[in-house]
Short mmCIF file of C-alpha atoms in Angstrom, two decimals:
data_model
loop_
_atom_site.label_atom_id
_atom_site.label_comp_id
_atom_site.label_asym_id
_atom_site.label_seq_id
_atom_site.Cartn_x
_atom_site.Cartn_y
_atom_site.Cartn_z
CA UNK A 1 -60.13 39.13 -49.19
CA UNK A 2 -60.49 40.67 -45.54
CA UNK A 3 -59.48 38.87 -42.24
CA UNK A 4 -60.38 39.13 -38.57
CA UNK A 5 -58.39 42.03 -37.12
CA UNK A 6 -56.17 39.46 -35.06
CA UNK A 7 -56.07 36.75 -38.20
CA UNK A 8 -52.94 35.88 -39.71
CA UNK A 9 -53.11 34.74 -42.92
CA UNK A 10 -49.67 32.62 -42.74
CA UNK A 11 -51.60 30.82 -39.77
CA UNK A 12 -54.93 30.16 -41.81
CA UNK A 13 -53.33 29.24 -44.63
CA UNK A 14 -53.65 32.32 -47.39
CA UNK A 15 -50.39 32.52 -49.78
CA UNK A 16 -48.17 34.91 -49.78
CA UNK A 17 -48.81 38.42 -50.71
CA UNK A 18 -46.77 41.05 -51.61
CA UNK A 19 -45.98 43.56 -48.40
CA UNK A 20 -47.02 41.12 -46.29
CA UNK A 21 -44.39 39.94 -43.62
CA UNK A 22 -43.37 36.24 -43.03
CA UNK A 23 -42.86 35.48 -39.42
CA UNK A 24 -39.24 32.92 -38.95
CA UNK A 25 -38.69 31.05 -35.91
CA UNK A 26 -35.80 32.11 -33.97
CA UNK A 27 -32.47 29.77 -34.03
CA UNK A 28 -30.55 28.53 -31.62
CA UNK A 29 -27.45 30.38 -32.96
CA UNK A 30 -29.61 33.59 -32.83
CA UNK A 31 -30.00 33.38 -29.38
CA UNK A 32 -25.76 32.96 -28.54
CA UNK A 33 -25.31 35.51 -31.01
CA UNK A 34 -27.36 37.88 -29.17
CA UNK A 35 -25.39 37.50 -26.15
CA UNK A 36 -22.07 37.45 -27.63
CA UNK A 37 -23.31 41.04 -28.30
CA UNK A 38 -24.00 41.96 -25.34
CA UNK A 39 -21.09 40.38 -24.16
CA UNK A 40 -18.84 42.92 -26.80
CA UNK A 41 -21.38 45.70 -25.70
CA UNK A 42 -20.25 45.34 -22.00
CA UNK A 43 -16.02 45.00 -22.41
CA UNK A 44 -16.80 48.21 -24.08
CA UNK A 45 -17.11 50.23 -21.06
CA UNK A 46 -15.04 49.84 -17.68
CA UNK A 47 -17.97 48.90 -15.57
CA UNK A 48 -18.88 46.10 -18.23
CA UNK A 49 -15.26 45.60 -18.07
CA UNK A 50 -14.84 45.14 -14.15
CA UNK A 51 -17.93 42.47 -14.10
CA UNK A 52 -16.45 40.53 -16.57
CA UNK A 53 -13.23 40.29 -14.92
CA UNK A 54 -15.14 39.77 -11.58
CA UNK A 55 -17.04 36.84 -13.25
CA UNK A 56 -13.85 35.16 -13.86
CA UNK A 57 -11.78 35.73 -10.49
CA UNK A 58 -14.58 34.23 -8.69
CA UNK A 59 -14.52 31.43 -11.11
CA UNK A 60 -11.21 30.94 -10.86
CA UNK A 61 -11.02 31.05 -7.30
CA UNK A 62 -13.85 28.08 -7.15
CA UNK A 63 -12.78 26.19 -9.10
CA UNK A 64 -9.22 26.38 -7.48
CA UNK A 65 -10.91 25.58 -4.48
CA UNK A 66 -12.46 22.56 -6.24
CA UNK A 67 -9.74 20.42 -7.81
CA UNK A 68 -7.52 21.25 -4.63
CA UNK A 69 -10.42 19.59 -3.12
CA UNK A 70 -10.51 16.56 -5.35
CA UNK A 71 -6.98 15.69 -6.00
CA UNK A 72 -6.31 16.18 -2.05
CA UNK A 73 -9.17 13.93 -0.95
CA UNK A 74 -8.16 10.98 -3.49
CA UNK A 75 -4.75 11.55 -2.21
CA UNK A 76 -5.85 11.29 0.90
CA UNK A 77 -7.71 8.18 0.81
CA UNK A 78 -4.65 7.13 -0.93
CA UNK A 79 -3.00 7.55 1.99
CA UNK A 80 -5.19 6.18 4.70
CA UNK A 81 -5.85 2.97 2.91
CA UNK A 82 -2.23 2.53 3.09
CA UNK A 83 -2.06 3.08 6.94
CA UNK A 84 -5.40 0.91 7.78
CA UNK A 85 -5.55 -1.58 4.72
CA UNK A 86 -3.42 -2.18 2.21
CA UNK A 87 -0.24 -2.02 4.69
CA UNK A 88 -2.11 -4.30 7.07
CA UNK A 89 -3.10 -6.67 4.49
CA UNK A 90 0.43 -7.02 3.18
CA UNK A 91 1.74 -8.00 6.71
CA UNK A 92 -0.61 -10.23 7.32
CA UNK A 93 0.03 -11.74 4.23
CA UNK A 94 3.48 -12.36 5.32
CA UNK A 95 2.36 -13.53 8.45
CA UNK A 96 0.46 -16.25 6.84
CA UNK A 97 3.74 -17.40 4.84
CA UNK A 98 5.37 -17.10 8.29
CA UNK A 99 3.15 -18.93 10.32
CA UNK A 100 2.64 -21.63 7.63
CA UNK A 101 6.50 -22.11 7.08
CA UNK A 102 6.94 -22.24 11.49
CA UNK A 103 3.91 -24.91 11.23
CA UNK A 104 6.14 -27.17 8.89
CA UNK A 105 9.56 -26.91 11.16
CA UNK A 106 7.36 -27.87 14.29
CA UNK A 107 5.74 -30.17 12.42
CA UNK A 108 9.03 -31.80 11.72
CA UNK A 109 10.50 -31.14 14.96
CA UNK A 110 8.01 -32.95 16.83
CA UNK A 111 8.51 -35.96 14.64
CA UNK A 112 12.60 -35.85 15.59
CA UNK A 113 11.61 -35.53 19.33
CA UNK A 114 10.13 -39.01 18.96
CA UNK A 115 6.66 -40.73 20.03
CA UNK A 116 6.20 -38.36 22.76
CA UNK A 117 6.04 -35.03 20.87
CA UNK A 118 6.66 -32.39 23.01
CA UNK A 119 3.76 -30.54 24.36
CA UNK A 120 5.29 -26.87 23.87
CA UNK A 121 6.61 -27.87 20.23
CA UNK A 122 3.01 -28.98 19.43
CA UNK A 123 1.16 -25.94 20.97
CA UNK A 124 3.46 -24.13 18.72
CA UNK A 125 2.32 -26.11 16.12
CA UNK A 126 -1.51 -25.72 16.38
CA UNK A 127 -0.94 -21.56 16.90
CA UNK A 128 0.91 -21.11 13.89
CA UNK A 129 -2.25 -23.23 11.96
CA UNK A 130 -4.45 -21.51 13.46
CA UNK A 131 -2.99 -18.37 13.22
CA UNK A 132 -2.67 -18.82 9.01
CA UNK A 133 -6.79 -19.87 9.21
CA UNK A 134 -7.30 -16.63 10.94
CA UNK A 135 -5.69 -14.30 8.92
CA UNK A 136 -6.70 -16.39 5.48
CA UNK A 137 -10.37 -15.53 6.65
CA UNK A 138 -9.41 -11.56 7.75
CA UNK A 139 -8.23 -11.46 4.47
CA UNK A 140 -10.98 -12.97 2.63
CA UNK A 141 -13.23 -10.28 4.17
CA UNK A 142 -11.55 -7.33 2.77
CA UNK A 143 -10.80 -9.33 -0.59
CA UNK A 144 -12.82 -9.71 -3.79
CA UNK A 145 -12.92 -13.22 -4.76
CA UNK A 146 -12.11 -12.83 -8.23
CA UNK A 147 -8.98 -10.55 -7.50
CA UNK A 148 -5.46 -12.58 -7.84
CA UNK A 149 -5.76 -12.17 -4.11
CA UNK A 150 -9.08 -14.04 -4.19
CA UNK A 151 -7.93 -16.72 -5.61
CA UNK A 152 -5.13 -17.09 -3.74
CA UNK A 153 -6.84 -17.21 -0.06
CA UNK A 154 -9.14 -19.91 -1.83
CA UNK A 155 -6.40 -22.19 -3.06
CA UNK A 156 -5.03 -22.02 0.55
CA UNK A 157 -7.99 -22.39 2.48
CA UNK A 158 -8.53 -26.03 0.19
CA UNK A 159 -5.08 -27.29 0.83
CA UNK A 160 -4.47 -25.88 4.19
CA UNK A 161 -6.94 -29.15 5.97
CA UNK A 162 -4.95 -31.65 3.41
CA UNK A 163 -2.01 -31.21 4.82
CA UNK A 164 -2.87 -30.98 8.52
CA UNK A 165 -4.33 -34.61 7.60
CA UNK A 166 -1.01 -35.41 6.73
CA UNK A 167 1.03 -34.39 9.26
CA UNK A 168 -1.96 -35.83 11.81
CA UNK A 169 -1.18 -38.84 9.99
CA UNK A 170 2.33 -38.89 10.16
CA UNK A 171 1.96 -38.35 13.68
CA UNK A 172 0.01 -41.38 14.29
CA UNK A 173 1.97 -43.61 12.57
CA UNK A 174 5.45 -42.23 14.82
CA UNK A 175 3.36 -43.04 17.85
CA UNK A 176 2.93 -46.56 16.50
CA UNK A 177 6.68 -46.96 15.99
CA UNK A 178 5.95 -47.09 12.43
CA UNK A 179 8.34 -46.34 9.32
CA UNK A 180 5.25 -44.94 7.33
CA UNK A 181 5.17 -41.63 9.42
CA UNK A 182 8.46 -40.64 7.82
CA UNK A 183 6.93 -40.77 4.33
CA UNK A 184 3.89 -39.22 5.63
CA UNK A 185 5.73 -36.31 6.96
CA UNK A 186 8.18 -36.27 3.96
CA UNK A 187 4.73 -36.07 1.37
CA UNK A 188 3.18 -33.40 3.64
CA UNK A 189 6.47 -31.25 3.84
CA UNK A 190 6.43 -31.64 -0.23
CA UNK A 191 2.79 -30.06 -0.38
CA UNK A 192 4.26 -27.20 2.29
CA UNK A 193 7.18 -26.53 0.40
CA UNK A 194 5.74 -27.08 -3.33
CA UNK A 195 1.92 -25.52 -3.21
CA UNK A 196 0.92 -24.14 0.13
CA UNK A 197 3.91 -21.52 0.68
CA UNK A 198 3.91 -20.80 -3.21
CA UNK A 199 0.20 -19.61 -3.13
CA UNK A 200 1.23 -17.56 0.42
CA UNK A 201 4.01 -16.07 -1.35
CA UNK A 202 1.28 -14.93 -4.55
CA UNK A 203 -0.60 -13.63 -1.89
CA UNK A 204 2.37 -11.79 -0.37
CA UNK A 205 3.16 -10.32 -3.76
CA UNK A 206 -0.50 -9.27 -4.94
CA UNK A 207 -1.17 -7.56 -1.66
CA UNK A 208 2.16 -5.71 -1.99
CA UNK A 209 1.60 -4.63 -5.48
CA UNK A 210 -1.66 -3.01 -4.22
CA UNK A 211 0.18 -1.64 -1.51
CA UNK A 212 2.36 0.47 -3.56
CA UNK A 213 0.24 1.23 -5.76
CA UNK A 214 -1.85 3.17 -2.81
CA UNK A 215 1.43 4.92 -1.86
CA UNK A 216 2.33 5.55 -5.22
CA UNK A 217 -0.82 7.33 -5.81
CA UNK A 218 -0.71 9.34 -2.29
CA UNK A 219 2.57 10.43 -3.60
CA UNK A 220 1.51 11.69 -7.16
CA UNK A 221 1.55 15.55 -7.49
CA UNK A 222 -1.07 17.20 -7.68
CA UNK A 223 -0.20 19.39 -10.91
CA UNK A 224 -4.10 20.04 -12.00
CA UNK A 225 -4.27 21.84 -8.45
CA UNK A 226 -0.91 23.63 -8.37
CA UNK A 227 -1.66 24.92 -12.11
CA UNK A 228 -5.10 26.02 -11.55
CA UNK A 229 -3.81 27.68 -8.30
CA UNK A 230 -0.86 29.77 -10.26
CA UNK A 231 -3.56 30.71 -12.93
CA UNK A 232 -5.38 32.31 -10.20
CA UNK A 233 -3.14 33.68 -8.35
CA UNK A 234 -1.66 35.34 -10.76
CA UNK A 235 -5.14 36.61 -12.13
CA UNK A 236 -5.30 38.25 -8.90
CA UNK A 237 -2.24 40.03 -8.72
CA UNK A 238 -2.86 41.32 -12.37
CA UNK A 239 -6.19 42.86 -11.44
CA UNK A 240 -4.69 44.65 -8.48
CA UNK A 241 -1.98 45.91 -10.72
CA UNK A 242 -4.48 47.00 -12.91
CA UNK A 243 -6.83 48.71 -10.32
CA UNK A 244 -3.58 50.82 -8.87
CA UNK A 245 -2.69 52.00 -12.80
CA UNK A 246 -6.01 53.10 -13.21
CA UNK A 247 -6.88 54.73 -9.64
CA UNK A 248 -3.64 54.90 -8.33
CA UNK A 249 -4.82 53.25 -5.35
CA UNK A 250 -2.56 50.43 -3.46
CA UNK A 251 -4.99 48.38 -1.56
CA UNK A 252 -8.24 47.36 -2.64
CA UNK A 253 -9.41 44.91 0.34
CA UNK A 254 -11.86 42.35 -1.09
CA UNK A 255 -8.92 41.80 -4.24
CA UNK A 256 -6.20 41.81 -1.24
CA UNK A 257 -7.90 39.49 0.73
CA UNK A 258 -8.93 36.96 -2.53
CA UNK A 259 -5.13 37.01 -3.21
CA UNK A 260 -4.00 36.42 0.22
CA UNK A 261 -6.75 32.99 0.47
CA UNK A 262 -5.24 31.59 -2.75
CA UNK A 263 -1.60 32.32 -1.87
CA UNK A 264 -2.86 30.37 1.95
CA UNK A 265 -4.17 27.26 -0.07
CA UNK A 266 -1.65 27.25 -3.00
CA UNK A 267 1.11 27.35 0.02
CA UNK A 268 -1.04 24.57 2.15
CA UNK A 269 -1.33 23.00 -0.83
CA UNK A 270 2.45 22.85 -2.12
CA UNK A 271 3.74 22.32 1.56
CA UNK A 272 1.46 20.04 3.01
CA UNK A 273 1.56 17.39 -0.66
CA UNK A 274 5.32 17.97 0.08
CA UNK A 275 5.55 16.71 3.42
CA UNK A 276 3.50 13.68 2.55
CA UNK A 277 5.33 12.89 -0.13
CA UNK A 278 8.09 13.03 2.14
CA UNK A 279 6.63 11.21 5.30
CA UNK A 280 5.69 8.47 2.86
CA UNK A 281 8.70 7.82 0.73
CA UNK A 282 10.79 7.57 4.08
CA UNK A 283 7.46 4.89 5.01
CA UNK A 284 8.43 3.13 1.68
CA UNK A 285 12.34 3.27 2.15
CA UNK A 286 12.96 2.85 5.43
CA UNK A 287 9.99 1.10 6.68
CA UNK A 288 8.32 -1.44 3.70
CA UNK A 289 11.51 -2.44 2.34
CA UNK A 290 12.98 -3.28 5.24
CA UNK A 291 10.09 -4.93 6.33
CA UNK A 292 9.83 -6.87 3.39
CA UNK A 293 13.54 -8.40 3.81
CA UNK A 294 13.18 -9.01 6.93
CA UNK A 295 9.88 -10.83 6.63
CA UNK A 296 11.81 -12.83 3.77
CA UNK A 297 14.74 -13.32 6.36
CA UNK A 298 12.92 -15.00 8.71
CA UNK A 299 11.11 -17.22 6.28
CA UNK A 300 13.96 -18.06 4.97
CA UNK A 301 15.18 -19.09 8.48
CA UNK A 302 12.09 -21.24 8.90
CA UNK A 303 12.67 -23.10 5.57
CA UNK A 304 15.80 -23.84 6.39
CA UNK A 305 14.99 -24.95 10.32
CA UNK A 306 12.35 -27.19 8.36
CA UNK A 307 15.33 -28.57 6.10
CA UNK A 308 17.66 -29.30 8.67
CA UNK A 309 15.26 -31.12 10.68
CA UNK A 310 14.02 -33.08 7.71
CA UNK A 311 17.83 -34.11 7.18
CA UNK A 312 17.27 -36.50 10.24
CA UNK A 313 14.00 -37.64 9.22
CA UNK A 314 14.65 -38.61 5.74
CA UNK A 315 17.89 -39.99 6.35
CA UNK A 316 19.33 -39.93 2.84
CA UNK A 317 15.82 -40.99 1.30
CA UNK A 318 15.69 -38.01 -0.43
CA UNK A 319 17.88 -37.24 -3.13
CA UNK A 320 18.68 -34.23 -5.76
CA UNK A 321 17.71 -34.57 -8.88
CA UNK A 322 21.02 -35.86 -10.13
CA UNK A 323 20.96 -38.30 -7.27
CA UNK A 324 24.23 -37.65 -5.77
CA UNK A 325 23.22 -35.33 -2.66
CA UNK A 326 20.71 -35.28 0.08
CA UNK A 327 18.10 -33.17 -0.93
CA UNK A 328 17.04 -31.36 2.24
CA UNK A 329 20.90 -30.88 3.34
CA UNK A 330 21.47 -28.87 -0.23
CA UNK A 331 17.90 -27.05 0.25
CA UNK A 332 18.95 -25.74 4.01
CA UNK A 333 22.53 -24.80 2.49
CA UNK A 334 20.82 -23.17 -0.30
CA UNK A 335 18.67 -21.24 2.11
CA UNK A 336 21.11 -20.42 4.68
CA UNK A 337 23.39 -18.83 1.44
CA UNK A 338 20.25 -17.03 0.88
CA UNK A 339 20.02 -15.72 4.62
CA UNK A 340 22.73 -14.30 5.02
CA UNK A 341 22.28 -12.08 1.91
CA UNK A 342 19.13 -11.03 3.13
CA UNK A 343 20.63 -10.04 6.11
CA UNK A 344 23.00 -8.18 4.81
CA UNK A 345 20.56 -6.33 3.24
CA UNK A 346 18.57 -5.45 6.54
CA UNK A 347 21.49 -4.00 7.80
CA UNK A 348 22.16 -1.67 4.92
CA UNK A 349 18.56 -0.48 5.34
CA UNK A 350 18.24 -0.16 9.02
CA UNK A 351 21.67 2.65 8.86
CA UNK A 352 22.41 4.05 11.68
CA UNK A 353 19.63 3.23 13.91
CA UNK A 354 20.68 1.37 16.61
CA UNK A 355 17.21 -0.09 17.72
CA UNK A 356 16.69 -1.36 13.87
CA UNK A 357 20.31 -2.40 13.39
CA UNK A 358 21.28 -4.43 16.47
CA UNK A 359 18.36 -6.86 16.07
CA UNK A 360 20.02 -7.85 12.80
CA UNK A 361 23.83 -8.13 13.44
CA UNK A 362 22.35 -10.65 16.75
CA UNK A 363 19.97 -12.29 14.21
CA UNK A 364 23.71 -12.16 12.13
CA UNK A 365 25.94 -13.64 14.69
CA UNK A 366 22.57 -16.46 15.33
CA UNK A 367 23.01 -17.58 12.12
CA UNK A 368 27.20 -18.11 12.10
CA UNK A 369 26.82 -19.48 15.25
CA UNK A 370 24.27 -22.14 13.27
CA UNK A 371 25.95 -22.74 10.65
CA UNK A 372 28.58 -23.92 13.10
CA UNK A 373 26.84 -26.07 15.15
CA UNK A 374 25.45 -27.68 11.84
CA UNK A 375 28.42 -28.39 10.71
CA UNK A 376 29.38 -30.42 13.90
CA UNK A 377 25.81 -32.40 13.72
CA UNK A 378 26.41 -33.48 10.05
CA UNK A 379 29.87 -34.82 11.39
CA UNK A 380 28.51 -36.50 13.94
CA UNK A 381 25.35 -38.32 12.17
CA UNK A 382 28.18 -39.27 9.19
CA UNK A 383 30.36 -41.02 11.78
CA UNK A 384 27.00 -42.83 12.18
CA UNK A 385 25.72 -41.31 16.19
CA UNK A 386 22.18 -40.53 15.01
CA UNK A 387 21.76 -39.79 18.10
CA UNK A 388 24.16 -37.57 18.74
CA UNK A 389 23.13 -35.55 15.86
CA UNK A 390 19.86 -35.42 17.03
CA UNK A 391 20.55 -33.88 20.42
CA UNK A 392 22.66 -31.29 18.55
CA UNK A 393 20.21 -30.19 16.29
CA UNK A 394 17.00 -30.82 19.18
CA UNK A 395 18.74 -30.70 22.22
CA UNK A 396 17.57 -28.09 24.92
CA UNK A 397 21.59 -26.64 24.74
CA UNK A 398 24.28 -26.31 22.13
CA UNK A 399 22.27 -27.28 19.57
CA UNK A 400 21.28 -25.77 16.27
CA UNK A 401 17.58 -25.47 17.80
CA UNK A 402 18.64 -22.92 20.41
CA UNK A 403 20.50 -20.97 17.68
CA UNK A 404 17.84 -20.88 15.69
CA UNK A 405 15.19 -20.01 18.30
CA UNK A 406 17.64 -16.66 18.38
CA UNK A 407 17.77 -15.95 14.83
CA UNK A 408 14.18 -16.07 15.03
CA UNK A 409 13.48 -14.02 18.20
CA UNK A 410 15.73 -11.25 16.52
CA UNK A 411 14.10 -11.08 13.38
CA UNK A 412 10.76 -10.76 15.25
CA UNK A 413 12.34 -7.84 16.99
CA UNK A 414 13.67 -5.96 14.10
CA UNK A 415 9.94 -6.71 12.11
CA UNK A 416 8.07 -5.32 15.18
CA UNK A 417 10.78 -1.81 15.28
CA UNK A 418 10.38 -1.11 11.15
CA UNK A 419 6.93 -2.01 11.55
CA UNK A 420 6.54 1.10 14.16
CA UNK A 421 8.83 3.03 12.00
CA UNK A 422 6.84 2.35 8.66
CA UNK A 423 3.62 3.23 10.81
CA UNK A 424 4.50 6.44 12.40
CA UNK A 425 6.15 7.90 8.75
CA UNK A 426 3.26 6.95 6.72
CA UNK A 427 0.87 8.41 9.71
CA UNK A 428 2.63 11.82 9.65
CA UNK A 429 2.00 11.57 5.82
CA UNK A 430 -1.70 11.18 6.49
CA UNK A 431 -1.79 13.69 8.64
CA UNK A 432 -0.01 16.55 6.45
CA UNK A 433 -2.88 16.28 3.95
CA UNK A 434 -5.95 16.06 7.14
CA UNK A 435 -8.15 18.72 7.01
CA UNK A 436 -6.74 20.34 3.46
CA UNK A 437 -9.75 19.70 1.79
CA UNK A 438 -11.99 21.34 3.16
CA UNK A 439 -10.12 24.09 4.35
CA UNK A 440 -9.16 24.70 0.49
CA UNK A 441 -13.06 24.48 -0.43
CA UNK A 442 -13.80 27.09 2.25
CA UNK A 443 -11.27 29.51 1.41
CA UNK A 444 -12.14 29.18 -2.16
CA UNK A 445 -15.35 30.62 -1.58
CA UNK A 446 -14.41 33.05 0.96
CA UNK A 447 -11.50 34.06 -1.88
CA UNK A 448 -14.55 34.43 -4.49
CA UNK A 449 -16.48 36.29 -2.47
CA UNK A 450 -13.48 38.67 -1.56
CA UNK A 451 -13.14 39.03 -5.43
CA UNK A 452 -16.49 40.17 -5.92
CA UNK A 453 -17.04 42.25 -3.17
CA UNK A 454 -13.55 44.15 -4.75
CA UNK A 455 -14.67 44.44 -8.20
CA UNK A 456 -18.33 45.66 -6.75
CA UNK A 457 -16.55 48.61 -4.66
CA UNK A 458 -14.85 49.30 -7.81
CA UNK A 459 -18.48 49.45 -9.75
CA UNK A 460 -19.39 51.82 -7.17
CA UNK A 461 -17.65 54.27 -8.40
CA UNK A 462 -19.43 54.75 -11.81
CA UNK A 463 -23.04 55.14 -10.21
#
């Protein structure tokens, strides 16, 4: 049988004949095996050699240049979020337990003072509610609503109005002259002390945790980075060794100046992750824990400001659970124990700085002074002088109110100094990492091309 002179017979369908060729597809592993030759065909001569190891310096250069990059900018963020939100959002959350506990002592204050509250106590008042609504709805906007935080700012914002009804109430009903305002104040100091500062404190705690878990993660090495950088640094060095064996030559200037751009950003790199590290520990240390003691100091001097004053109001109504004390005399004992621990803690942590430490040893000396004064009102109101108690603990002198207002004014002046502290620390930590980045991603690929224009004035030679 004949066929066209272009025919193929394995196309039109004619069996196999002897001599006759059968045409197989090509395979995949064909076509890698074909350049793994040429791959072993190339390291067999020098020039083959130097683009091989050209390939690779850029590569490792780049990619250098890369992860530094990517770990530095994650760290980065880590670190801003912790100056502008997750820092912020943890003091305000402690501002809302603050504000909500200063509420509940004015609250109770007013109600000592009588039918006519005082106007300043109950401007005091309405700021500090206020002041809670305001920061429950900043935080809400930078919040998910199904985080613990979420939840949180939505269990407050519900009982927040409930009891501002009750105190409204209570304050009605003092106006009137009548007995009920007591156990209207009493009720709404129970849903303060029992659910409204319980969910603040959650919300202190959750926006804390993610707090420092930001800083934690702006102060993780960077080990992919450092590694990497080694790797190629050390690449480098190896093929200028290897260049001056085998020319005898000390310098070749694109390899010198590849080497000298990884050494800069493995240097930046090692330094500048130090100093952060550094800046923001020393935030962490000396700034957020002594923040956070403080901000539970002067809670704690709130609670117990509301206890004392609710002393007077309840007027033995209250009991413990065993029935044998007064229960808001044992819970502002029980606080004030708890005070003083705190600040004893502050003053550890503030050192030897002066502006940090002497807010706390007056906010120290407040509170002994307080104690005292206590003392002498109990005395009095057991020998039966209500009203002699009641001028020392509201009077406008000697009285446990103007000791108090101390402790208080203090505290706010230590918070404000560790808050600078904190701020300027974890700022410089920000900063040491600012512009890293980028200037690692641009040296990387002036390093590369360094590296390659070496190894091509090194090909040179064989043409």
């Amino acid at each position: 049988m004949t066929y066209p002179p272009n025919a193929d017979p394995q196309r039109e369908g004619a069996p196999d004949r002897p001599g006759v060729p059968v045409t197989v597809p090509a395979q995949r592993g064909g076509v890698r095996s074909v350049a793994a030759e040429r791959l072993r065909a190339a390291a067999t001569t020098e020039p083959g050699r130097l683009q091989i190891i050209g390939a690779v310096l850029a590569l490792l250069v780049v990619a250098f240049g890369a992860v530094t990059a990517l770990e530095v900018s994650g760290r980065a963020s880590a670190a801003d979020d912790v100056v502008t939100r997750s820092q912020p959002l943890s003091a305000d959350a402690a501002d809302v337990y603050r504000s909500l506990a200063d509420a509940d002592t004015m609250a109770a204050s007013g109600f000592l003072a009588g039918a006519e509250e005082p106007r300043d106590v109950h401007e005091q008042y309405e700021t500090d509610i206020k002041e809670a609504a305001r920061l429950l709805v900043k935080a809400a906007a930078s919040t998910d609503t199904s985080s613990p935080s979420g939840k949180e700012i939505t269990t407050l914002n519900e009982l927040l109005p409930q009891y501002t009804g009750l105190v409204e109430r209570a304050r009605a009903n003092n106006r009137q002259g009548l007995p009920l305002g007591g156990a209207y104040l009493r009720y709404a100091n129970q849903k303060m002390t029992d659910e409204l500062l319980p969910a603040a404190e959650r919300l202190y705690a959750a926006e804390t945790a993610r707090f420092s878990a930001d800083s934690a993660d702006a102060r993780r090495w960077p080990f992919l980075a450092l590694g990497v950088g080694v790797v190629a640094l050390a690449a480098l060095v190896w093929m200028q060794r290897r260049t001056y064996r085998r020319t005898n030559r000390v310098f070749n200037h694109g390899l010198l100046a590849a080497t000298a751009a990884a050494a800069v950003v493995l240097l930046w790199l090692a330094v500048g992750h130090t100093v952060a590290r550094a800046e923001l520990q020393d935030a962490m240390v000396h700034g957020q824990e002594s923040l956070d003691v403080l901000n539970k100091a002067r809670i704690s001097s709130l609670k117990a400001r509301a206890n004392e004053n609710l002393t007077l109001v309840a007027r033995g109504a209250v009991l413990t659970a065993d029935g044998t004390q007064d229960r808001y005399e044992t819970d502002y004992g029980t606080g004030m124990k708890v005070l003083d621990a705190q600040l004893r803690s502050a003053g550890k942590l503030a050192g030897d700085d002066s502006l940090g430490s002497e807010p706390v040893a007056r906010a120290a000396t407040g509170v002994a002074e307080w104690q005292e004064r206590h003392r002498a009102a109990r005395s009095t109101d057991d020998q039966g002088d209500y009203d002699g108690a009641l001028k020392q603990i509201i009077g406008p002198e000697d009285s446990t109110g103007e000791s108090f207002a101390r402790v208080d004014e203090a505290l706010r002046q230590a918070l404000a100094h560790e808050q600078g502290e904190f701020t300027t620390a974890a700022r410089s930590g920000r900063g040491a990492l600012g512009g890293l980045p980028v200037g690692a991603a641009v040296l990387a690929v002036l390093g590369a091309v360094a590296a390659i224009a070496g190894i091509n004035r090194r090909l040179s030679e064989y043409r």
